[in-house]
Coordinates of C-alpha atoms and ligand atoms in Angstrom, one line a residue:
M2 CA 0.0 0.0 0.0
A3 CA 1.4 3.4 -1.0
V4 CA 2.0 5.5 2.2
T5 CA 2.0 9.2 1.4
I6 CA 3.2 10.6 4.6
P7 CA 6.6 11.2 6.2
P8 CA 7.8 8.4 8.5
L9 CA 6.1 8.5 11.9
E10 CA 8.1 7.9 15.1
R11 CA 5.1 5.8 16.1
S12 CA 4.7 3.8 12.9
D13 CA 2.0 1.7 14.7
F14 CA -0.3 4.7 14.5
L15 CA -0.6 4.0 10.8
T16 CA -1.6 0.4 11.4
G17 CA -4.0 1.2 14.3
Q18 CA -7.3 -0.6 14.7
P19 CA -10.4 -0.3 16.8
L20 CA -9.8 -0.8 20.4
V21 CA -12.2 -2.7 22.7
D22 CA -11.4 -3.7 26.3
G23 CA -7.8 -2.8 25.8
T24 CA -7.3 -5.0 22.7
E25 CA -7.2 -4.1 19.0
I26 CA -9.9 -6.1 17.3
C27 CA -10.7 -7.2 13.8
G28 CA -14.0 -7.3 12.0
D29 CA -15.2 -9.6 9.2
S30 CA -13.8 -7.3 6.6
T31 CA -11.6 -4.2 6.2
Y32 CA -11.9 -0.9 4.3
A33 CA -9.3 1.6 3.1
I34 CA -8.6 5.0 4.5
T35 CA -7.6 7.5 1.8
N36 CA -5.8 10.8 1.8
P37 CA -8.2 13.3 0.4
A38 CA -5.4 15.4 -1.0
T39 CA -4.0 12.7 -3.2
G40 CA -6.7 9.9 -3.3
E41 CA -4.0 7.4 -2.2
A42 CA -4.7 4.7 0.3
L43 CA -3.2 5.2 3.7
A44 CA -4.3 2.2 5.7
N45 CA -6.8 -0.7 5.9
V46 CA -8.9 -0.7 9.0
A47 CA -11.3 -3.3 10.4
K48 CA -14.9 -2.7 9.6
L49 CA -16.9 -3.4 12.7
G50 CA -20.6 -3.7 13.3
A51 CA -23.3 -4.4 15.9
A52 CA -21.7 -7.5 17.4
Q53 CA -18.4 -5.7 18.3
T54 CA -20.4 -2.7 19.6
Y55 CA -22.3 -4.9 22.0
R56 CA -18.9 -6.3 23.2
A57 CA -17.6 -2.8 23.7
I58 CA -20.6 -1.7 25.8
E59 CA -20.3 -4.9 27.9
S60 CA -16.7 -4.0 28.6
N61 CA -17.7 -0.4 29.4
S62 CA -20.2 -1.7 31.9
R63 CA -17.6 -4.0 33.6
A64 CA -15.0 -1.2 33.7
F65 CA -17.5 1.3 35.1
I66 CA -17.8 -0.6 38.3
D67 CA -14.2 0.2 39.2
W68 CA -13.7 3.5 37.3
R69 CA -16.6 5.3 39.0
K70 CA -15.1 4.4 42.4
R71 CA -11.6 5.7 41.7
H72 CA -11.0 8.9 43.5
A73 CA -11.3 12.0 41.4
Q74 CA -7.6 12.7 42.1
E75 CA -6.6 9.4 40.5
R76 CA -8.8 9.9 37.5
A77 CA -7.3 13.4 37.2
R78 CA -3.8 11.9 37.4
L79 CA -4.5 9.4 34.6
L80 CA -5.9 12.1 32.4
H81 CA -2.8 14.2 33.0
D82 CA -0.7 11.2 32.0
W83 CA -2.8 10.8 28.8
L84 CA -2.3 14.5 28.1
A85 CA 1.5 14.1 28.5
L86 CA 1.5 11.3 25.9
V87 CA -0.7 13.3 23.4
R88 CA 1.8 16.2 23.8
L89 CA 4.8 13.9 23.3
H90 CA 3.4 12.5 20.1
R91 CA 2.0 15.9 18.8
Q92 CA 4.0 15.7 15.5
D93 CA 2.9 12.2 14.7
L94 CA -0.7 12.9 15.5
G95 CA -0.6 16.1 13.4
L96 CA 0.9 14.2 10.4
L97 CA -1.7 11.4 10.8
M98 CA -4.5 13.9 10.9
T99 CA -3.4 15.8 7.8
A100 CA -3.0 12.6 5.9
E101 CA -6.5 11.3 6.7
Q102 CA -8.4 14.6 6.9
G103 CA -6.5 17.0 4.6
K104 CA -6.1 20.0 6.9
P105 CA -2.7 21.8 6.5
L106 CA -0.1 20.5 8.9
A107 CA 0.1 23.7 10.9
E108 CA -3.7 23.5 11.4
A109 CA -3.5 19.8 12.4
L110 CA -0.8 20.6 15.0
G111 CA -3.0 23.4 16.2
E112 CA -5.8 20.9 16.5
V113 CA -3.6 18.5 18.6
D114 CA -3.1 21.4 21.0
Y115 CA -6.8 22.2 21.0
A116 CA -7.5 18.5 21.7
A117 CA -4.9 18.4 24.5
S118 CA -6.5 21.6 26.0
F119 CA -9.7 19.6 26.7
I120 CA -7.8 16.8 28.4
Q121 CA -6.0 19.3 30.6
W122 CA -9.1 21.2 31.4
F123 CA -11.2 18.2 32.4
A124 CA -8.3 16.6 34.3
E125 CA -8.5 19.8 36.4
E126 CA -12.3 19.8 36.5
A127 CA -12.4 16.1 37.7
R128 CA -11.5 17.4 41.1
R129 CA -14.2 20.1 41.2
V130 CA -17.3 18.1 41.0
Y131 CA -19.0 19.8 43.9
G132 CA -22.4 19.0 45.5
E133 CA -24.6 21.2 47.7
V134 CA -26.2 21.3 51.1
I135 CA -29.7 22.7 51.3
P136 CA -31.2 23.6 54.7
G137 CA -34.4 21.6 54.4
S138 CA -36.4 22.0 57.6
A139 CA -36.0 21.6 61.4
D140 CA -35.7 17.8 61.1
R141 CA -34.3 17.5 57.6
R142 CA -31.0 18.3 55.8
I143 CA -30.8 18.0 52.1
I144 CA -27.5 17.0 50.4
V145 CA -27.0 16.9 46.7
I146 CA -24.2 14.8 45.3
R147 CA -23.2 14.4 41.7
Q148 CA -22.4 11.0 40.3
P149 CA -21.3 9.7 36.9
V150 CA -24.2 9.0 34.4
G151 CA -22.8 5.6 33.5
V152 CA -21.8 4.2 30.1
A153 CA -21.6 6.9 27.4
G154 CA -21.9 6.4 23.6
A155 CA -20.2 9.0 21.5
I156 CA -20.1 9.7 17.7
T157 CA -17.7 12.3 16.3
P158 CA -17.1 13.8 12.9
W159 CA -14.3 13.9 10.4
N160 CA -13.6 17.6 10.4
F161 CA -11.9 17.6 13.8
P162 CA -10.5 14.0 14.2
A163 CA -8.9 14.7 17.6
A164 CA -10.5 17.7 19.3
M165 CA -14.2 16.5 19.0
I166 CA -13.1 13.3 20.7
T167 CA -11.3 14.8 23.6
R168 CA -14.0 17.4 24.1
K169 CA -16.4 14.4 24.8
V170 CA -14.2 11.7 26.2
A171 CA -12.1 13.8 28.6
P172 CA -15.2 15.1 30.6
A173 CA -16.8 11.7 30.5
L174 CA -13.7 10.0 32.0
A175 CA -13.2 12.9 34.5
A176 CA -16.8 12.4 35.7
G177 CA -16.3 8.7 36.2
C178 CA -18.1 7.5 33.1
T179 CA -16.8 4.9 30.6
V180 CA -17.2 5.5 26.8
T181 CA -17.6 3.7 23.5
L182 CA -16.7 6.1 20.7
K183 CA -17.4 5.8 17.1
P184 CA -15.3 8.3 15.1
S185 CA -16.0 9.1 11.5
E186 CA -15.3 6.2 9.2
L187 CA -13.2 8.7 7.1
T188 CA -10.8 9.6 9.9
P189 CA -10.5 6.8 12.4
L190 CA -6.6 6.6 12.6
T191 CA -6.3 9.7 14.8
A192 CA -9.0 8.2 17.1
F193 CA -7.3 4.8 17.3
A194 CA -4.0 6.6 18.2
L195 CA -5.7 8.6 20.9
A196 CA -7.3 5.5 22.5
K197 CA -4.0 3.7 22.3
L198 CA -2.3 6.6 24.1
A199 CA -5.0 6.6 26.8
L200 CA -4.4 2.9 27.4
E201 CA -0.6 3.5 27.6
A202 CA -1.2 6.2 30.1
G203 CA -2.8 3.7 32.4
I204 CA -6.5 4.3 31.8
P205 CA -7.9 0.8 32.3
P206 CA -9.1 -1.4 29.5
G207 CA -12.8 -1.0 28.8
V208 CA -12.9 2.6 30.0
F209 CA -12.4 4.1 26.6
N210 CA -13.3 1.9 23.6
V211 CA -13.3 2.8 19.9
V212 CA -15.4 1.0 17.3
C213 CA -15.7 2.0 13.7
G214 CA -17.1 0.6 10.4
D215 CA -20.8 0.1 9.7
A216 CA -22.0 3.4 10.9
P217 CA -25.8 2.7 10.9
A218 CA -25.3 -0.6 12.8
I219 CA -23.0 0.9 15.4
G220 CA -25.1 4.0 15.8
S221 CA -28.2 2.0 16.3
V222 CA -26.6 -0.1 19.1
L223 CA -25.1 2.9 20.8
T224 CA -28.5 4.7 20.8
S225 CA -30.7 1.8 21.8
H226 CA -28.6 -0.3 24.2
P227 CA -30.2 0.0 27.7
D228 CA -26.8 0.0 29.4
V229 CA -25.8 3.2 27.6
T230 CA -27.2 6.0 29.7
K231 CA -25.7 8.9 28.0
F232 CA -25.3 9.7 24.3
T233 CA -23.3 12.5 22.7
F234 CA -23.0 13.4 19.0
T235 CA -21.3 16.0 16.9
G236 CA -22.4 16.1 13.3
S237 CA -25.2 17.2 11.0
T238 CA -28.6 18.3 12.2
A239 CA -30.4 15.7 10.1
V240 CA -28.4 12.8 11.6
G241 CA -28.6 14.4 15.1
K242 CA -32.4 14.4 15.0
L243 CA -32.5 10.7 13.9
L244 CA -30.1 9.7 16.7
T245 CA -32.0 11.7 19.3
A246 CA -35.2 9.9 18.3
Q247 CA -33.4 6.6 18.6
C248 CA -32.2 7.5 22.1
A249 CA -35.8 8.3 23.1
T250 CA -36.7 4.6 23.3
T251 CA -34.4 4.2 26.3
L252 CA -34.6 7.8 27.4
K253 CA -30.9 8.5 27.4
R254 CA -29.3 11.8 28.4
V255 CA -28.5 13.4 25.1
S256 CA -26.1 16.1 24.0
M257 CA -26.1 17.2 20.4
E258 CA -23.6 19.6 18.7
L259 CA -25.1 20.0 15.3
G260 CA -24.9 22.1 12.1
G261 CA -24.8 25.9 12.0
N262 CA -25.4 28.5 9.4
A263 CA -23.3 31.3 11.0
P264 CA -23.9 34.9 10.0
L265 CA -21.0 37.3 10.2
L266 CA -22.1 40.9 10.4
V267 CA -19.8 43.8 9.4
F268 CA -21.1 47.2 10.3
D269 CA -19.9 50.5 8.7
D270 CA -18.2 51.4 12.0
A271 CA -16.1 48.2 12.1
D272 CA -12.3 48.2 12.1
L273 CA -11.8 47.1 8.5
D274 CA -8.6 45.1 9.1
Q275 CA -10.1 43.4 12.2
A276 CA -13.2 42.5 10.3
V277 CA -11.3 41.0 7.3
E278 CA -8.9 39.0 9.6
G279 CA -11.9 37.8 11.7
T280 CA -13.7 36.7 8.5
I281 CA -10.6 34.8 7.3
A282 CA -10.3 33.1 10.7
S283 CA -13.9 32.1 10.8
K284 CA -14.7 31.4 7.2
F285 CA -11.5 29.7 6.0
R286 CA -10.6 27.6 9.1
N287 CA -10.2 24.0 8.0
T288 CA -11.0 25.1 4.4
G289 CA -14.5 26.2 5.5
Q290 CA -15.3 22.8 7.0
T291 CA -16.3 23.6 10.5
C292 CA -19.8 24.0 12.0
V293 CA -18.9 27.4 13.3
C294 CA -17.5 28.8 10.0
A295 CA -19.2 32.0 8.9
N296 CA -21.6 30.8 6.2
R297 CA -23.2 34.2 5.4
I298 CA -21.2 37.4 5.4
L299 CA -23.5 40.4 5.9
V300 CA -21.9 43.7 5.1
Q301 CA -23.3 47.2 5.6
G302 CA -23.5 49.4 2.5
G303 CA -20.9 52.1 3.6
I304 CA -18.1 49.6 4.1
H305 CA -19.2 47.0 1.6
D306 CA -16.9 47.7 -1.4
R307 CA -13.7 48.3 0.8
F308 CA -14.4 45.1 2.7
V309 CA -14.9 43.0 -0.4
E310 CA -11.7 44.4 -2.0
A311 CA -9.6 43.7 1.1
L312 CA -11.2 40.2 1.7
A313 CA -10.6 39.2 -1.9
A314 CA -7.0 40.3 -1.7
R315 CA -6.4 38.1 1.3
V316 CA -8.3 35.2 -0.1
S317 CA -6.6 35.2 -3.5
A318 CA -3.2 35.1 -1.8
F319 CA -3.9 31.7 -0.1
T320 CA -1.7 28.8 -0.9
V321 CA -3.8 25.8 -1.7
G322 CA -2.5 22.3 -1.7
N323 CA -1.5 19.1 0.0
G324 CA -1.3 20.0 3.7
L325 CA 1.9 17.9 4.1
E326 CA 3.8 20.0 1.5
G327 CA 5.1 23.4 2.2
A328 CA 3.3 26.3 3.8
T329 CA -0.2 25.4 2.7
D330 CA -3.2 27.5 3.9
Q331 CA -6.1 25.6 2.4
G332 CA -6.4 21.9 1.9
P333 CA -8.8 19.6 0.0
L334 CA -12.5 19.0 0.7
I335 CA -13.1 15.7 2.4
T336 CA -15.1 13.8 -0.3
R337 CA -16.4 14.1 -3.8
A338 CA -19.9 14.7 -2.3
A339 CA -18.5 17.7 -0.3
F340 CA -16.8 19.1 -3.4
D341 CA -20.1 18.7 -5.4
K342 CA -22.0 20.6 -2.8
V343 CA -19.6 23.5 -2.8
Q344 CA -19.6 23.6 -6.6
G345 CA -23.4 23.4 -6.6
H346 CA -23.7 26.3 -4.2
V347 CA -21.5 28.5 -6.3
A348 CA -23.3 27.6 -9.5
D349 CA -26.7 28.3 -7.9
A350 CA -25.4 31.6 -6.6
I351 CA -24.2 32.7 -10.0
A352 CA -27.5 31.6 -11.6
Q353 CA -29.3 33.8 -9.1
G354 CA -27.3 36.9 -9.8
G355 CA -24.2 36.5 -7.7
G356 CA -20.9 37.7 -9.0
I357 CA -17.5 36.0 -8.5
V358 CA -14.8 38.3 -7.2
T359 CA -12.1 35.7 -6.8
G360 CA -12.1 31.9 -7.1
G361 CA -15.3 30.0 -8.1
K362 CA -13.9 26.8 -9.7
R363 CA -12.0 23.6 -9.0
H364 CA -8.4 24.3 -8.0
G365 CA -5.6 22.8 -10.0
A366 CA -4.1 21.1 -6.9
G367 CA -6.4 18.0 -7.3
E368 CA -9.8 16.5 -7.6
L369 CA -11.1 17.6 -4.2
F370 CA -9.6 21.1 -4.1
F371 CA -11.8 24.2 -4.6
Q372 CA -10.5 27.7 -5.2
P373 CA -10.9 29.9 -2.2
T374 CA -13.9 32.1 -3.3
V375 CA -15.4 35.4 -2.6
L376 CA -18.8 36.2 -4.2
T377 CA -21.0 39.2 -4.0
G378 CA -24.7 39.9 -4.5
A379 CA -25.7 37.1 -2.3
N380 CA -29.4 36.9 -1.4
P381 CA -31.8 34.8 0.7
A382 CA -33.1 32.9 -2.3
M383 CA -29.7 31.2 -2.8
R384 CA -29.1 27.7 -1.5
L385 CA -26.1 29.0 0.4
A386 CA -28.3 31.2 2.5
D387 CA -30.1 28.3 3.9
E388 CA -27.6 25.4 3.8
E389 CA -24.1 25.1 5.3
T390 CA -21.7 25.3 2.3
F391 CA -18.9 23.6 4.3
G392 CA -16.3 24.8 1.9
P393 CA -14.0 27.8 1.1
V394 CA -16.7 30.1 -0.2
A395 CA -17.4 33.5 1.3
P396 CA -20.8 34.9 0.0
V397 CA -21.3 38.6 0.8
F398 CA -24.8 39.9 1.4
R399 CA -25.4 43.7 1.5
F400 CA -27.6 45.4 4.1
D401 CA -28.5 48.9 5.1
T402 CA -29.8 48.9 8.7
E403 CA -29.0 47.1 12.0
A404 CA -32.5 45.8 12.1
E405 CA -32.3 44.4 8.6
A406 CA -29.0 42.7 9.5
L407 CA -30.4 41.0 12.6
A408 CA -33.5 39.9 10.7
L409 CA -31.3 38.4 7.9
A410 CA -28.9 36.8 10.5
N411 CA -31.7 35.2 12.4
A412 CA -33.7 33.9 9.4
T413 CA -32.5 30.3 9.8
R414 CA -33.5 27.3 11.9
S415 CA -29.8 27.0 13.0
G416 CA -28.4 28.8 16.0
L417 CA -24.8 27.7 16.7
A418 CA -22.4 30.7 16.2
A419 CA -22.6 34.2 14.9
Y420 CA -20.0 37.0 14.5
A421 CA -20.2 40.8 14.4
F422 CA -17.8 43.6 13.9
T423 CA -18.5 47.1 15.2
R424 CA -16.7 49.7 17.2
D425 CA -19.9 51.0 18.8
I426 CA -20.3 49.5 22.2
D427 CA -24.0 50.0 22.4
R428 CA -24.5 48.3 19.1
A429 CA -22.2 45.5 20.2
W430 CA -24.5 44.7 23.1
R431 CA -27.7 45.1 21.1
V432 CA -26.4 42.8 18.4
A433 CA -24.9 40.2 20.8
E434 CA -28.2 40.0 22.6
G435 CA -30.3 40.0 19.4
L436 CA -28.5 37.2 17.6
E437 CA -30.3 33.8 18.0
T438 CA -27.2 31.6 18.6
G439 CA -25.4 29.9 21.4
M440 CA -22.2 31.7 20.8
V441 CA -21.2 35.2 19.5
G442 CA -17.8 36.3 18.3
M443 CA -17.8 40.1 18.8
N444 CA -14.9 41.7 16.9
N445 CA -13.4 38.2 16.9
G446 CA -13.6 35.3 14.3
I447 CA -12.9 32.5 16.7
V448 CA -15.3 31.3 19.5
S449 CA -13.7 27.9 20.2
T450 CA -11.7 27.4 23.4
E451 CA -11.8 24.8 26.1
T452 CA -12.6 27.5 28.7
A453 CA -15.9 28.6 27.2
P454 CA -19.2 26.8 26.7
F455 CA -19.6 25.5 23.2
G456 CA -23.0 24.7 21.8
G457 CA -26.1 25.9 20.0
I458 CA -29.7 26.7 20.3
K459 CA -32.6 26.2 17.8
E460 CA -31.8 23.2 15.6
S461 CA -28.1 23.5 16.3
G462 CA -28.1 21.3 19.3
L463 CA -28.7 20.4 23.0
G464 CA -26.2 20.9 25.8
R465 CA -22.8 22.5 26.1
E466 CA -19.3 21.1 25.7
G467 CA -16.0 22.5 27.1
S468 CA -15.9 25.0 30.0
R469 CA -16.8 24.2 33.6
H470 CA -20.3 23.2 32.3
G471 CA -19.0 20.4 30.0
I472 CA -18.6 17.9 32.8
D473 CA -22.3 18.4 33.8
E474 CA -23.4 16.5 30.7
F475 CA -21.9 13.4 32.2
L476 CA -23.1 13.8 35.8
E477 CA -26.4 13.1 37.5
M478 CA -27.6 14.8 40.7
K479 CA -28.6 12.7 43.6
T480 CA -30.6 14.2 46.4
I481 CA -30.1 12.7 49.9
N482 CA -32.8 13.8 52.3
L483 CA -31.3 13.3 55.7
G484 CA -33.5 13.1 58.8
V485 CA -31.9 14.9 61.8
R486 CA -32.9 14.4 65.5
S487 CA -32.4 17.5 67.6
Ligands
LIG507 C1 -17.1 21.7 14.7 O1 -17.0 22.1 13.6 O2 -17.9 20.7 14.9 C2 -16.4 22.2 15.9 C3 -15.6 23.3 15.7 C4 -14.8 23.8 16.9 O3 -14.7 23.2 18.0 O4 -14.3 25.0 16.8

């Protein structure tokens, strides 16, 4: 098999397999993982299904008995040991991620750091699971303790092959839960490597399992098995709704981090450079393939032309190519279907009166590369106004008033992230309060950090990840009503 990546210190990361109960396991068949930049095969991995998922959950249930009883201090120590190994193997994890996902190496290394930040944060939070004491009545004291939910099922996407895993698994383990994770079939190698490092760090077999292969079969077991008491998903809204419905049959605790359609508002009084840099950071991160990427860029009339000119100058200077070669800024799209969607959005926008300022076509770097694109004259009738493009296309809508901008921004069933650029402090507050999203970047194109709650409203999700609230998703409250004789 042609291997298209520089040699790894941990060459076993390239031959990694699903990990259940501390053992790499095989399925009845295998499938190939390909590099989206070159189309070449990287590895063959086991294709698992329902039977192995049942096995994984059984091992989670066994491991839970001991793991939940370990003192928080010990779970924290083991998470810190896992963190140290992730940091030690940062370069290999970054190379692996670029090879299977396509993001430029600098971005992949940044994602390893982002992933590590969740392990560190929740290793620290493990020791801060506080309860409360409520003065009940003369003969009663009420004590609330917080205990792990139990076995958690998790499904993560291909766009962040490391960070979406640690943002779920680290708080689960910190809380005392055990987890079976299904990463995307497109990017399992990073997941296998993370699970292997957790095991090497001393996290006991069965605490963190990874299964992968037949997604509907695995998903159906994770969402229906009575021993799975918590289910957490990051991915599309359509799939999230389906999985939530499946979880309803056994009434699991559910958290959903789903699709967005982020508006980014630029007002006449914005700092032009800050607005352009913020737009680049939000729109073109991971080649436009994040659920918090700006999807609609709304620009006020007075700054519109200057903004478009400055944005197009930055965008046309991007280096597009294989993320493992040179100083690449933009990589490939993940699949042919993703490429076709981006191309379809651009064609539809042009047919509906949009104009290309830069880009607009397939890039010469390869089959799945699309030119970084800025288009103007965007309007609500276009497909890109209603659907996430998930690619390197910045459509600019023009508006006149703040009220019009807010109405346009909120005209969507999604409510994950939004961004606004203004130097007027009153407007900043009004707009931040008026945007119907779970997160707002104000004069800032990045909202993601381990320290802040991440999640959406409307059809963008349920619950929050990261921050001091992220661990709550894996904890239950228990009320102890204590009779007291005076
Ligand atoms: C996502 O795209 O699903 C998450 C992005 C982030 O954590 O910033």
